[in-house]
Short mmCIF file of C-alpha atoms in Angstrom, two decimals:
data_model
loop_
_atom_site.label_atom_id
_atom_site.label_comp_id
_atom_site.label_asym_id
_atom_site.label_seq_id
_atom_site.Cartn_x
_atom_site.Cartn_y
_atom_site.Cartn_z
CA MET A 1 -32.90 4.50 -31.17
CA ASN A 2 -29.38 4.89 -30.41
CA ALA A 3 -28.78 3.60 -26.84
CA LEU A 4 -25.92 5.66 -26.92
CA ALA A 5 -27.58 9.42 -27.79
CA ALA A 6 -30.57 8.25 -24.72
CA PHE A 7 -28.86 9.99 -22.25
CA GLN A 8 -29.16 13.38 -20.40
CA PRO A 9 -25.84 14.47 -18.48
CA ALA A 10 -26.48 14.40 -14.39
CA PRO A 11 -26.15 17.61 -12.41
CA MET A 12 -22.77 16.71 -11.17
CA CYS A 13 -21.37 15.75 -14.66
CA GLN A 14 -23.07 19.09 -16.56
CA ARG A 15 -19.93 20.33 -18.92
CA LEU A 16 -18.02 23.47 -17.26
CA SER A 17 -17.15 26.48 -18.45
CA ALA A 18 -13.46 25.80 -17.58
CA ARG A 19 -10.94 25.45 -20.36
CA PRO A 20 -9.42 22.37 -20.39
CA VAL A 21 -5.97 23.82 -21.09
CA LEU A 22 -5.84 25.73 -17.55
CA MET A 23 -6.79 21.55 -16.19
CA PHE A 24 -3.87 20.32 -17.39
CA PRO A 25 -1.10 22.05 -15.61
CA VAL A 26 -3.23 21.09 -12.35
CA LEU A 27 -3.25 16.65 -13.89
CA GLY A 28 0.62 17.18 -14.69
CA ALA A 29 1.32 18.55 -10.97
CA VAL A 30 -1.24 16.19 -10.04
CA TYR A 31 0.61 13.03 -11.76
CA GLY A 32 3.96 14.57 -11.61
CA LEU A 33 4.00 14.41 -7.66
CA VAL A 34 2.82 10.74 -7.30
CA LEU A 35 5.06 9.77 -9.93
CA LEU A 36 8.19 11.81 -8.12
CA TYR A 37 6.48 9.98 -4.80
CA CYS A 38 6.70 6.25 -6.49
CA ALA A 39 9.54 6.40 -8.01
CA ALA A 40 12.10 7.81 -5.06
CA TRP A 41 10.46 4.88 -2.55
CA PRO A 42 11.65 4.29 0.23
CA VAL A 43 12.92 7.54 0.49
CA THR A 44 9.73 9.73 0.03
CA ARG A 45 8.38 7.18 2.64
CA GLY A 46 8.14 9.93 5.42
CA TRP A 47 6.71 12.18 2.30
CA GLY A 48 3.09 10.78 2.37
CA GLY A 49 1.25 12.49 3.85
CA GLY A 50 2.41 15.95 3.15
CA ALA A 51 2.59 15.14 -0.89
CA LEU A 52 -0.93 13.79 -1.15
CA ALA A 53 -1.88 17.04 0.81
CA VAL A 54 -0.15 19.11 -1.82
CA VAL A 55 -2.58 16.73 -4.23
CA LEU A 56 -5.40 17.46 -2.18
CA ALA A 57 -4.79 21.45 -2.17
CA LEU A 58 -4.45 21.44 -6.34
CA CYS A 59 -7.68 19.59 -6.80
CA LEU A 60 -9.94 20.90 -4.01
CA PRO A 61 -11.74 23.96 -6.70
CA PHE A 62 -12.58 21.54 -8.49
CA VAL A 63 -14.65 19.70 -5.42
CA ASN A 64 -18.35 18.95 -6.33
CA ARG A 65 -21.08 18.08 -3.13
CA ALA A 66 -23.23 17.03 -5.72
CA LEU A 67 -20.91 14.30 -6.90
CA LEU A 68 -19.61 13.01 -3.27
CA ARG A 69 -23.49 12.65 -2.02
CA GLN A 70 -23.47 9.74 -4.57
CA LEU A 71 -20.24 8.11 -3.13
CA TRP A 72 -21.73 8.59 0.28
CA PRO A 73 -20.24 5.46 1.90
CA PHE A 74 -16.73 6.68 0.32
CA VAL A 75 -17.02 9.89 1.96
CA ALA A 76 -18.01 7.78 5.51
CA MET A 77 -14.90 5.80 4.82
CA ALA A 78 -13.26 9.10 5.17
CA ALA A 79 -14.47 9.85 7.74
CA LEU A 80 -14.06 6.77 9.79
CA TYR A 81 -10.23 6.73 8.71
CA LEU A 82 -9.59 10.68 10.46
CA VAL A 83 -11.51 9.31 13.97
CA TYR A 84 -9.22 5.76 13.62
CA ALA A 85 -6.39 8.40 12.55
CA VAL A 86 -6.59 10.34 15.74
CA LEU A 87 -7.32 7.20 18.23
CA SER A 88 -3.99 5.62 16.89
CA THR A 89 -2.39 8.70 17.36
CA LEU A 90 -2.90 8.45 21.42
CA GLY A 91 -1.92 5.37 21.05
CA LEU A 92 -5.38 3.10 21.94
CA PHE A 93 -4.50 0.75 19.72
CA GLU A 94 -2.65 -2.80 20.09
CA THR A 95 -0.34 -3.26 17.26
CA GLY A 96 -0.96 -7.51 17.22
CA TRP A 97 1.91 -8.93 15.60
CA THR A 98 2.67 -6.09 13.75
CA ARG A 99 6.36 -5.49 14.09
CA LEU A 100 6.35 -1.39 14.12
CA PHE A 101 3.94 1.43 15.08
CA ASP A 102 5.39 4.07 13.11
CA PRO A 103 3.30 7.02 13.93
CA GLY A 104 5.05 9.17 11.23
CA ALA A 105 3.06 7.05 8.33
CA ILE A 106 -0.31 7.58 10.01
CA PRO A 107 -0.97 11.18 7.46
CA GLN A 108 0.32 8.54 4.75
CA GLN A 109 -2.64 5.70 5.83
CA VAL A 110 -4.82 7.90 6.23
CA VAL A 111 -5.03 10.14 3.82
CA SER A 112 -6.00 8.17 0.99
CA TYR A 113 -9.64 7.87 1.23
CA PRO A 114 -9.83 12.14 0.86
CA ALA A 115 -7.19 12.16 -1.79
CA LEU A 116 -9.76 9.33 -3.95
CA LEU A 117 -12.57 11.34 -3.38
CA VAL A 118 -10.86 15.10 -4.49
CA LEU A 119 -9.96 13.24 -7.43
CA VAL A 120 -12.79 11.86 -9.03
CA CYS A 121 -14.12 15.20 -8.51
CA LEU A 122 -11.74 16.38 -10.79
CA PHE A 123 -11.02 14.08 -13.16
CA ASN A 124 -14.81 14.24 -13.82
CA ARG A 125 -14.75 17.93 -14.16
CA VAL A 126 -12.04 17.21 -16.60
CA SER A 127 -13.86 14.67 -18.34
CA TYR A 128 -16.49 16.90 -19.27
CA SER A 129 -15.10 20.28 -19.36
CA SER A 130 -13.92 19.99 -23.26
CA GLY A 131 -17.04 17.59 -24.22
CA LEU A 132 -15.76 14.66 -24.77
CA MET A 133 -17.43 11.50 -23.78
CA ALA A 134 -15.73 8.85 -20.69
CA GLY A 135 -13.39 10.74 -19.55
CA ASP A 136 -10.85 10.60 -22.79
CA ASN A 137 -9.33 14.19 -21.80
CA ALA A 138 -7.61 11.77 -18.67
CA VAL A 139 -7.37 8.86 -20.20
CA LEU A 140 -4.81 10.81 -23.09
CA THR A 141 -2.71 12.03 -19.92
CA ALA A 142 -2.08 9.14 -18.09
CA LEU A 143 -1.07 7.18 -21.79
CA GLY A 144 1.51 9.97 -21.47
CA LEU A 145 2.70 9.79 -18.05
CA LYS A 146 2.87 5.96 -18.81
CA LEU A 147 5.25 6.62 -21.94
CA VAL A 148 7.19 8.88 -19.18
CA MET A 149 7.51 6.39 -16.80
CA ALA A 150 7.97 3.53 -19.41
CA ALA A 151 11.28 6.13 -20.35
CA VAL A 152 12.19 6.59 -16.78
CA SER A 153 12.43 2.64 -16.20
CA ALA A 154 14.34 1.89 -19.55
CA TRP A 155 17.08 5.09 -18.66
CA SER A 156 17.18 2.93 -14.85
CA GLY A 157 18.00 0.23 -15.96
CA GLU A 158 15.12 -1.53 -14.26
CA ALA A 159 13.23 -2.44 -17.49
CA GLY A 160 13.49 -2.20 -21.44
CA PHE A 161 11.10 0.33 -22.82
CA LEU A 162 8.21 -2.30 -24.61
CA ALA A 163 8.56 -4.20 -21.39
CA ALA A 164 7.99 -0.72 -19.10
CA LEU A 165 5.59 0.05 -21.53
CA PHE A 166 3.48 -2.96 -21.43
CA ASN A 167 3.87 -4.91 -18.68
CA VAL A 168 0.67 -3.67 -16.63
CA GLU A 169 1.29 -5.78 -13.43
CA ASN A 170 -1.92 -7.79 -13.61
CA LEU A 171 -4.02 -5.10 -14.57
CA THR A 172 -3.38 -3.28 -12.19
CA ASN A 173 -0.26 -1.39 -11.21
CA GLN A 174 -0.49 2.34 -10.82
CA HIS A 175 -1.85 3.80 -14.17
CA ALA A 176 -2.41 0.81 -16.03
CA MET A 177 -6.14 0.33 -15.42
CA PRO A 178 -7.56 3.01 -17.58
CA LEU A 179 -4.68 2.40 -20.34
CA LEU A 180 -5.66 -1.36 -20.63
CA LEU A 181 -9.90 0.11 -20.17
CA PHE A 182 -9.16 2.68 -22.95
CA PHE A 183 -8.16 -0.21 -24.98
CA TYR A 184 -10.84 -2.59 -24.46
CA TRP A 185 -13.04 0.37 -24.67
CA SER A 186 -11.68 0.89 -28.37
CA MET A 187 -12.44 -2.23 -29.92
CA VAL A 188 -16.03 -2.30 -29.14
CA ALA A 189 -16.84 1.49 -28.84
CA ARG A 190 -14.68 2.71 -31.94
CA PRO A 191 -14.44 -1.06 -34.03
CA SER A 192 -11.53 -1.01 -36.39
CA VAL A 193 -8.41 -3.31 -37.14
CA GLY A 194 -6.10 -0.95 -36.12
CA TRP A 195 -7.85 -0.88 -32.73
CA THR A 196 -8.57 -4.28 -32.25
CA VAL A 197 -4.86 -4.66 -33.08
CA LEU A 198 -3.43 -2.66 -30.88
CA GLY A 199 -5.51 -3.90 -28.05
CA GLY A 200 -4.89 -7.38 -28.90
CA VAL A 201 -1.19 -6.76 -28.84
CA TYR A 202 -1.34 -5.29 -25.29
CA VAL A 203 -3.42 -7.75 -23.88
CA ILE A 204 -1.63 -10.36 -25.22
CA ALA A 205 1.69 -8.33 -23.83
CA CYS A 206 -0.10 -8.14 -20.64
CA ALA A 207 -0.56 -11.79 -19.82
CA GLY A 208 2.72 -12.46 -20.99
CA THR A 209 4.55 -10.14 -18.77
CA THR A 210 3.28 -11.09 -15.11
CA SER A 211 4.26 -13.02 -13.10
CA ALA A 212 1.30 -15.08 -12.10
CA ALA A 213 -0.43 -17.27 -13.38
CA LEU A 214 -3.57 -17.37 -11.71
CA LEU A 215 -3.90 -13.72 -12.49
CA GLY A 216 -2.36 -13.81 -16.00
CA VAL A 217 -5.23 -15.97 -16.87
CA PHE A 218 -7.82 -13.52 -15.33
CA ALA A 219 -6.02 -11.31 -17.92
CA ILE A 220 -6.55 -12.95 -20.70
CA LEU A 221 -10.22 -13.30 -19.65
CA PHE A 222 -10.06 -10.03 -19.14
CA GLY A 223 -9.26 -9.48 -23.38
CA VAL A 224 -11.34 -12.52 -24.30
CA LEU A 225 -14.97 -10.83 -22.54
CA ALA A 226 -13.88 -7.46 -23.12
CA CYS A 227 -16.19 -7.35 -26.26
CA ARG A 228 -18.59 -9.63 -24.45
CA GLY A 229 -20.49 -6.55 -22.18
CA ARG A 230 -21.54 -7.37 -18.75
CA THR A 231 -19.74 -10.96 -18.99
CA ALA A 232 -17.03 -9.53 -17.73
CA THR A 233 -18.82 -9.57 -14.01
CA LEU A 234 -17.37 -13.19 -13.77
CA ILE A 235 -14.13 -12.60 -13.31
CA VAL A 236 -15.06 -9.93 -10.12
CA ALA A 237 -17.44 -13.34 -9.06
CA LEU A 238 -14.26 -15.91 -9.67
CA LEU A 239 -11.67 -12.97 -7.63
CA ALA A 240 -14.49 -12.66 -5.22
CA ILE A 241 -14.34 -16.80 -4.60
CA PHE A 242 -10.51 -16.86 -5.08
CA SER A 243 -10.13 -14.32 -2.04
CA VAL A 244 -12.09 -16.16 0.26
CA LEU A 245 -11.06 -19.51 -0.67
CA ALA A 246 -7.06 -18.66 -0.47
CA PRO A 247 -6.93 -17.87 3.27
CA LEU A 248 -7.54 -21.49 3.48
CA PHE A 249 -4.99 -23.16 0.86
CA PRO A 250 -2.06 -21.03 1.32
CA LEU A 251 1.02 -23.36 0.93
CA GLN A 252 -0.54 -25.54 -2.00
CA LEU A 253 -1.69 -21.92 -3.50
CA LEU A 254 2.08 -21.07 -3.46
CA SER A 255 3.71 -23.95 -4.95
CA LEU A 256 1.31 -23.34 -7.90
CA ASP A 257 1.14 -20.00 -8.26
CA ALA A 258 4.29 -17.74 -6.01
CA ASN A 259 2.38 -14.45 -6.79
CA SER A 260 -1.06 -15.73 -5.52
CA GLY A 261 0.41 -17.97 -3.00
CA VAL A 262 1.73 -14.92 -1.21
CA ARG A 263 -1.57 -13.42 -1.57
CA ALA A 264 -2.77 -16.06 0.79
CA PHE A 265 -0.73 -15.73 3.24
CA PHE A 266 -1.09 -12.43 3.34
CA TRP A 267 -4.58 -12.68 3.25
CA ARG A 268 -4.53 -15.37 6.22
CA ASP A 269 -2.65 -13.55 8.67
CA GLY A 270 -4.90 -10.38 8.15
CA LEU A 271 -7.72 -12.66 9.29
CA GLU A 272 -6.07 -13.71 12.20
CA LEU A 273 -5.30 -10.13 13.19
CA ALA A 274 -8.91 -8.78 12.59
CA ALA A 275 -10.03 -11.77 14.84
CA GLN A 276 -7.76 -10.72 17.27
CA SER A 277 -8.57 -7.32 16.94
CA HIS A 278 -12.69 -7.97 17.94
CA PHE A 279 -13.18 -7.41 14.70
CA ILE A 280 -12.77 -3.55 15.77
CA GLY A 281 -9.22 -3.05 13.79
CA ILE A 282 -5.95 -1.97 14.42
CA GLY A 283 -6.09 1.23 13.54
CA LEU A 284 -3.04 2.97 11.56
CA GLY A 285 0.84 3.25 11.61
CA THR A 286 1.63 -0.08 12.36
CA GLU A 287 3.68 -2.53 9.56
CA LEU A 288 1.91 -5.65 8.70
CA VAL A 289 4.78 -7.68 8.23
CA ARG A 290 5.72 -10.67 9.82
CA ASN A 291 8.86 -12.25 10.58
CA TYR A 292 8.57 -15.10 7.80
CA TYR A 293 7.63 -12.74 5.78
CA PRO A 294 11.41 -11.74 3.87
CA SER A 295 11.73 -15.95 3.30
CA LEU A 296 8.47 -15.85 0.88
CA PRO A 297 9.10 -15.29 -2.95
CA PHE A 298 8.27 -12.41 -3.29
CA ASP A 299 9.79 -9.77 -5.40
CA TRP A 300 9.46 -6.82 -2.88
CA ARG A 301 11.68 -5.37 -0.02
CA LEU A 302 9.99 -6.18 3.19
CA VAL A 303 12.87 -5.27 5.20
CA ASP A 304 15.08 -2.70 6.26
CA ASP A 305 15.17 0.41 3.79
CA GLY A 306 18.89 1.89 5.27
CA SER A 307 16.96 3.52 7.80
CA GLY A 308 15.66 0.94 10.39
CA HIS A 309 12.65 1.35 9.57
CA LEU A 310 10.30 -1.36 7.62
CA ILE A 311 8.13 -1.12 4.45
CA PHE A 312 4.83 -1.20 4.63
CA ILE A 313 3.83 -4.04 2.05
CA GLY A 314 -0.68 -3.81 2.68
CA LEU A 315 -2.18 -6.91 2.73
CA HIS A 316 -2.84 -7.22 -1.02
CA SER A 317 -6.39 -6.74 -0.73
CA SER A 318 -8.56 -3.36 -0.08
CA PHE A 319 -11.51 -5.46 1.99
CA TYR A 320 -8.67 -7.44 3.81
CA GLN A 321 -7.35 -4.09 4.22
CA ALA A 322 -10.00 -2.29 5.53
CA LEU A 323 -11.34 -5.24 7.39
CA VAL A 324 -7.62 -4.65 9.83
CA ARG A 325 -6.94 -1.38 9.62
CA VAL A 326 -10.82 -0.24 10.97
CA GLY A 327 -12.73 -2.67 11.50
CA MET A 328 -15.81 -4.84 10.60
CA ALA A 329 -17.35 -1.08 9.85
CA GLY A 330 -14.85 -0.04 7.49
CA LEU A 331 -15.11 -3.50 5.27
CA LEU A 332 -19.22 -3.08 5.39
CA LEU A 333 -18.57 0.73 4.49
CA LEU A 334 -16.49 -0.67 1.45
CA GLY A 335 -18.80 -3.07 0.36
CA LEU A 336 -21.84 -0.39 0.56
CA GLY A 337 -19.96 1.44 -1.69
CA CYS A 338 -18.97 -1.06 -4.10
CA TRP A 339 -22.74 -1.63 -3.91
CA ARG A 340 -23.25 2.03 -4.63
CA LEU A 341 -20.56 2.28 -7.83
CA CYS A 342 -22.62 -1.09 -9.46
CA ALA A 343 -25.87 1.01 -9.27
CA LEU A 344 -24.22 4.00 -10.87
CA ALA A 345 -22.85 1.33 -13.52
CA ARG A 346 -26.66 0.78 -14.19
CA GLN A 347 -27.52 4.27 -14.61
CA ASN A 348 -25.01 5.10 -17.06
CA ALA A 349 -25.03 6.33 -20.50
CA ARG A 350 -22.56 4.12 -21.80
CA PRO A 351 -23.48 0.59 -19.99
CA ALA A 352 -20.94 -1.74 -21.52
CA LEU A 353 -18.24 0.95 -20.89
CA ALA A 354 -19.59 1.41 -17.08
CA TRP A 355 -19.61 -1.95 -16.83
CA MET A 356 -16.16 -2.99 -17.97
CA ALA A 357 -14.95 0.17 -15.57
CA LEU A 358 -16.64 -1.54 -12.49
CA CYS A 359 -15.28 -4.89 -12.71
CA THR A 360 -11.88 -3.35 -13.33
CA LEU A 361 -12.18 -1.97 -10.24
CA LEU A 362 -13.22 -4.07 -8.57
CA THR A 363 -10.09 -6.60 -9.43
CA SER A 364 -8.70 -3.81 -8.69
CA LEU A 365 -9.58 -4.09 -5.27
CA THR A 366 -9.68 -7.76 -4.81
CA VAL A 367 -5.77 -8.13 -5.45
CA ASN A 368 -4.28 -4.92 -4.13
CA PRO A 369 -4.90 -2.34 -1.43
CA SER A 370 -5.58 0.09 -4.33
CA LEU A 371 -7.51 2.87 -2.24
CA ASP A 372 -4.75 3.15 0.03
CA SER A 373 -2.47 3.49 -2.15
CA ALA A 374 -0.78 6.90 -3.79
CA ASN A 375 0.26 4.13 -6.77
CA PHE A 376 -3.82 2.97 -7.60
CA MET A 377 -5.02 5.92 -5.92
CA PHE A 378 -5.37 7.94 -9.56
CA ALA A 379 -6.24 5.00 -11.91
CA ASN A 380 -9.32 4.13 -9.33
CA ALA A 381 -10.11 8.38 -9.14
CA LEU A 382 -10.82 7.43 -12.97
CA MET A 383 -12.60 4.59 -13.11
CA ILE A 384 -15.04 6.68 -10.21
CA ALA A 385 -15.14 9.27 -12.45
CA TRP A 386 -16.04 7.09 -15.32
CA LEU A 387 -19.07 5.88 -13.25
CA LEU A 388 -20.14 9.25 -12.66
CA GLY A 389 -20.18 10.30 -16.07
CA PRO A 390 -23.52 10.87 -18.11
CA VAL A 391 -27.51 9.18 -16.84
CA ARG A 392 -29.63 7.32 -19.46
CA ALA A 393 -32.54 9.54 -19.83
CA ASN A 394 -34.40 6.34 -19.14
CA ALA A 395 -32.59 5.14 -16.11
CA LYS A 396 -36.01 5.69 -13.71
CA ALA A 397 -38.11 4.65 -15.90
CA GLN A 398 -35.96 0.88 -16.15
CA ARG A 399 -35.62 1.01 -12.11
CA ALA A 400 -39.28 1.16 -11.61
#
């Protein structure tokens, strides 16, 4: 029997009566807000809480409690962040070696997990309202936004149109993850010369435009392993090993690859900061910037944004970020959440696509603070919505 046909819609993923034409304006408004938020940074630094609150308000009608029960570790993580936000506002955490405590940044940092959950519900509903499988609607919307972002970048002189279109910043920048996965899926599920050539060009462009040699290798591996199903797990294993060992050799890694070396410094300092807090966490509202960071070979501005404030850069890892912000409890919840996503991928009616979505998501979590950032939140929500797609009819029998 065809494996793709042997599925039954999960209760939270059944087709709904709402028309896609009513949902695309919502998606457009959501994407428009995040595009404005990112394009106008750091002017919009203080708008984070308000902008994401509007996003939540737009998406609340799409919340599905049955779906959220499938993601209970992330729901618990959102609750933990809310508790830490209250404690941070009361000033109960020490700032450690961080250089600035800004209570105005707390709403921006605390709203990411609740917003992620609401967006997952939204994308899941959009994906199945029109009968299209695997989130095609949302992918096409993201593709359109990527074209708009490329045009804006070209108009502003930041980069050429093609460079802005293909430069996906190590597989994880903003909406690049679902686009990259979409091309891989096209090569697997809809094999044709045209799709294969287009996907291959995208992968080569991705690897060629990244500034990180080691992470560029991961980009190439994704392309090579895309048609090999679960062998993409190798990438996640390599990244896990890299994230554990890199903090031990930051200087050596910096000499080999500046981008990866900078991450090693961030992760090493994050471990030190977590240890100073006795792994309870330092709370929210603090800037994770040390005095020597501006001297590192890093493209982003790390110091003054014109108003005397420092720009929050994060630790470039969702796992290290959780450990530093909300302590060991947050790290354990994030680990349980990833374990839950693995279980959902195994039950999915399209296991190859689901596994690629999972590996792409885990790559993002490993090398960027993607669960704490509006830049990556929407791509992550789409990945998780794919994992919550239709389940195999024999999933329970296979688990027995």
